XYZ file of C-alpha atoms in Angstrom:
239
model
C 12.591 -21.016 51.886
C 15.513 -18.916 53.161
C 17.937 -21.710 52.259
C 16.432 -21.928 48.774
C 16.808 -18.191 48.140
C 20.375 -18.243 49.468
C 21.257 -21.191 47.222
C 19.879 -19.381 44.187
C 21.886 -16.257 45.030
C 25.075 -18.308 45.351
C 24.405 -19.951 41.979
C 23.774 -16.525 40.431
C 27.214 -15.407 41.650
C 29.091 -18.556 40.670
C 27.441 -19.111 37.291
C 26.239 -15.752 35.971
C 24.043 -16.015 32.888
C 23.058 -13.250 30.508
C 19.796 -12.614 28.711
C 20.297 -13.576 25.054
C 18.301 -10.511 23.972
C 19.506 -7.546 26.034
C 22.713 -8.972 27.492
C 21.738 -8.170 31.064
C 22.662 -10.580 33.841
C 19.941 -13.038 34.777
C 19.118 -13.821 38.367
C 16.597 -16.059 40.061
C 14.302 -13.058 40.437
C 14.759 -11.439 37.014
C 14.209 -14.467 34.789
C 10.667 -15.258 33.617
C 11.092 -19.014 33.207
C 13.560 -21.854 32.473
C 15.078 -20.044 29.497
C 17.811 -17.391 29.047
C 15.482 -14.385 28.700
C 14.900 -11.722 31.340
C 11.409 -10.754 32.422
C 11.486 -7.389 30.647
C 12.495 -8.897 27.292
C 10.060 -11.792 27.640
C 7.260 -9.323 28.336
C 7.995 -7.501 25.076
C 7.014 -10.563 23.002
C 3.394 -10.142 21.964
C 1.953 -12.167 19.059
C 1.304 -9.978 16.032
C -2.199 -8.529 15.815
C -4.121 -6.935 12.957
C -5.390 -8.268 9.612
C -3.374 -11.179 8.217
C -3.398 -13.083 4.928
C -5.789 -16.029 5.267
C -3.218 -18.343 3.658
C 0.326 -17.340 4.631
C -0.321 -15.049 7.638
C 1.546 -12.066 6.197
C 0.144 -8.788 7.608
C -2.232 -7.085 5.181
C -1.949 -3.380 4.400
C -4.677 -2.629 1.879
C -5.378 -6.111 0.494
C -8.601 -7.968 1.159
C -8.191 -11.438 2.724
C -5.177 -12.541 0.628
C -1.775 -10.920 0.231
C -0.395 -10.259 -3.243
C 1.974 -13.229 -3.232
C -0.807 -15.704 -2.339
C -3.298 -14.504 -4.935
C -3.536 -16.980 -7.780
C -1.102 -19.421 -6.137
C -2.098 -22.950 -5.288
C -0.908 -24.180 -1.925
C -1.031 -27.772 -0.737
C -1.475 -26.692 2.868
C -4.693 -25.101 4.114
C -3.177 -22.142 5.947
C -0.202 -20.930 7.941
C -0.210 -18.962 11.159
C 2.958 -17.183 12.263
C 3.023 -15.722 15.765
C 5.599 -12.998 15.166
C 7.230 -10.973 12.401
C 10.861 -11.877 11.744
C 11.468 -8.197 10.982
C 11.079 -7.405 14.692
C 14.688 -7.148 15.968
C 14.107 -9.110 19.174
C 12.324 -11.892 17.305
C 15.207 -12.230 14.839
C 17.731 -12.079 17.680
C 15.939 -14.770 19.699
C 15.737 -17.083 16.686
C 19.418 -16.519 15.913
C 20.322 -17.382 19.507
C 18.131 -20.474 19.405
C 19.228 -21.861 16.046
C 22.749 -20.534 15.732
C 24.104 -20.161 19.250
C 22.768 -23.256 20.986
C 20.341 -21.470 23.324
C 18.137 -24.567 23.409
C 16.207 -23.309 26.445
C 14.394 -21.012 24.026
C 12.446 -24.061 22.818
C 10.458 -23.698 26.046
C 10.140 -19.922 25.579
C 8.773 -20.226 22.036
C 6.854 -23.390 22.898
C 4.753 -21.560 25.481
C 3.629 -19.039 22.850
C 2.889 -21.805 20.354
C 0.859 -23.653 22.992
C -1.331 -20.609 23.585
C -2.291 -20.637 19.903
C -2.689 -24.411 19.690
C -5.194 -24.430 22.545
C -7.652 -22.624 20.283
C -7.423 -25.332 17.628
C -8.786 -28.879 17.363
C -8.090 -30.576 20.736
C -7.188 -33.820 18.966
C -4.597 -32.233 16.690
C -1.300 -33.950 15.922
C 1.876 -31.930 15.400
C 4.277 -32.927 12.629
C 7.768 -31.357 12.724
C 9.330 -30.191 9.467
C 12.396 -32.453 9.081
C 15.846 -30.946 9.498
C 18.620 -31.049 6.893
C 21.313 -33.560 7.862
C 24.029 -30.930 7.448
C 22.168 -28.484 9.696
C 21.680 -31.165 12.336
C 25.391 -32.019 12.272
C 26.454 -28.378 12.481
C 23.919 -27.339 15.112
C 23.875 -30.540 17.155
C 20.102 -30.540 17.578
C 16.887 -30.368 15.559
C 15.306 -27.049 16.518
C 11.770 -27.963 15.379
C 11.851 -31.353 17.096
C 12.897 -29.606 20.323
C 9.825 -27.379 20.019
C 7.616 -30.457 19.646
C 9.184 -32.074 22.703
C 8.688 -28.922 24.766
C 5.050 -28.774 23.674
C 4.540 -32.394 24.682
C 6.298 -32.187 28.052
C 4.886 -28.862 29.230
C 1.498 -28.771 27.533
C 0.573 -32.336 26.582
C 0.400 -31.892 22.802
C 1.054 -34.961 20.679
C 3.513 -35.054 17.811
C 4.403 -37.599 15.149
C 7.597 -37.748 13.099
C 6.050 -38.613 9.748
C 8.604 -36.976 7.434
C 12.319 -37.280 6.735
C 14.679 -35.210 4.633
C 16.785 -37.067 2.102
C 19.881 -35.873 0.310
C 21.888 -32.754 0.984
C 20.569 -29.811 -0.935
C 21.348 -26.197 -0.180
C 20.065 -24.173 2.742
C 16.679 -22.702 1.862
C 17.474 -19.308 3.356
C 20.126 -18.683 0.681
C 17.693 -19.230 -2.229
C 14.918 -17.329 -3.966
C 11.394 -18.715 -4.271
C 11.926 -20.599 -7.549
C 15.232 -22.091 -6.409
C 13.693 -23.094 -3.075
C 11.018 -25.105 -4.862
C 13.613 -26.760 -7.121
C 15.897 -27.500 -4.167
C 13.090 -29.328 -2.355
C 12.001 -31.634 -5.169
C 12.267 -35.150 -3.819
C 13.979 -33.945 -0.637
C 10.984 -34.493 1.655
C 9.992 -38.140 2.021
C 7.588 -40.134 4.208
C 9.202 -41.887 7.134
C 9.652 -45.565 6.276
C 8.304 -47.022 9.505
C 5.087 -45.397 10.750
C 3.165 -46.978 13.599
C -0.478 -46.333 14.345
C -1.557 -45.129 10.920
C -1.613 -41.598 9.556
C -3.771 -38.895 11.193
C -6.355 -37.136 9.025
C -5.607 -33.619 10.245
C -2.169 -32.360 11.250
C -0.415 -29.147 12.179
C 2.947 -28.879 10.447
C 5.390 -27.106 12.773
C 8.374 -25.026 11.646
C 10.379 -22.099 12.954
C 10.195 -19.522 10.132
C 7.807 -19.187 7.177
C 9.406 -17.426 4.209
C 8.039 -18.333 0.770
C 6.086 -21.371 1.910
C 8.088 -23.731 -0.325
C 9.080 -26.033 2.549
C 5.563 -26.114 3.978
C 4.144 -26.819 0.532
C 6.584 -29.674 -0.137
C 5.833 -31.243 3.254
C 2.081 -30.822 2.778
C 2.273 -32.517 -0.618
C 3.950 -35.585 0.875
C 1.563 -35.691 3.837
C -1.448 -35.473 1.527
C -0.078 -38.344 -0.568
C 0.254 -40.344 2.659
C -3.450 -39.895 3.399
C -3.596 -36.723 5.509
C -6.724 -34.763 4.585
C -5.847 -31.327 5.972
C -2.483 -29.745 6.702
C -2.342 -26.513 8.673
C 1.009 -24.855 9.344
C 2.191 -23.129 12.513
C 5.433 -21.167 12.693
C 7.173 -18.896 15.161
C 7.735 -16.079 12.672
C 7.126 -15.001 9.097
C 9.853 -13.303 7.075
């Protein structure tokens, strides 16, 4: 035990690591888990409470059941649940570090929160990752949603299936408005050519951020055409 603590202290000195949120140095004692977030910052992440839109998960102020942007709109997915609000500075910072700065250990950090929510759902659920743009994969070097799925499988035993692929280039969704997002996605999401074991009837589509719902809707449309009967969506944050 003494040797183990001494070894950790030596490693802390030789290879200092900083929390991606507050910038403080991480040590064996201050970190909460196998990810670059200190205990204090990790403890500040609490899934959003209060009334939420039954479709997109946007917090409701005075609306009843549905937010204004979901009223009168047809969605091909049943519902979305987002754990956090992207407008929270630490949430946005953590996602930027994960997606843009290569802090891949945050897949475990976010995955643990996602697992807590998934445990309250159908125990036989199958996760389906939203496919990554080829350009984003090349630039980033990893598929951030697929990493989440792998963390959920390794640490918590959840199953996932790669049923979708993204064809063509297209522009990044985050640079577009709602109408342009829908246009940009036409034909971009396709079923994977080789699927073993059939198609599950109920799936949870996993993504990092829910914005207009255009990506989730496009994926749900393809999954429904493949034979999936119900598509729920789960995301880290809603913007």
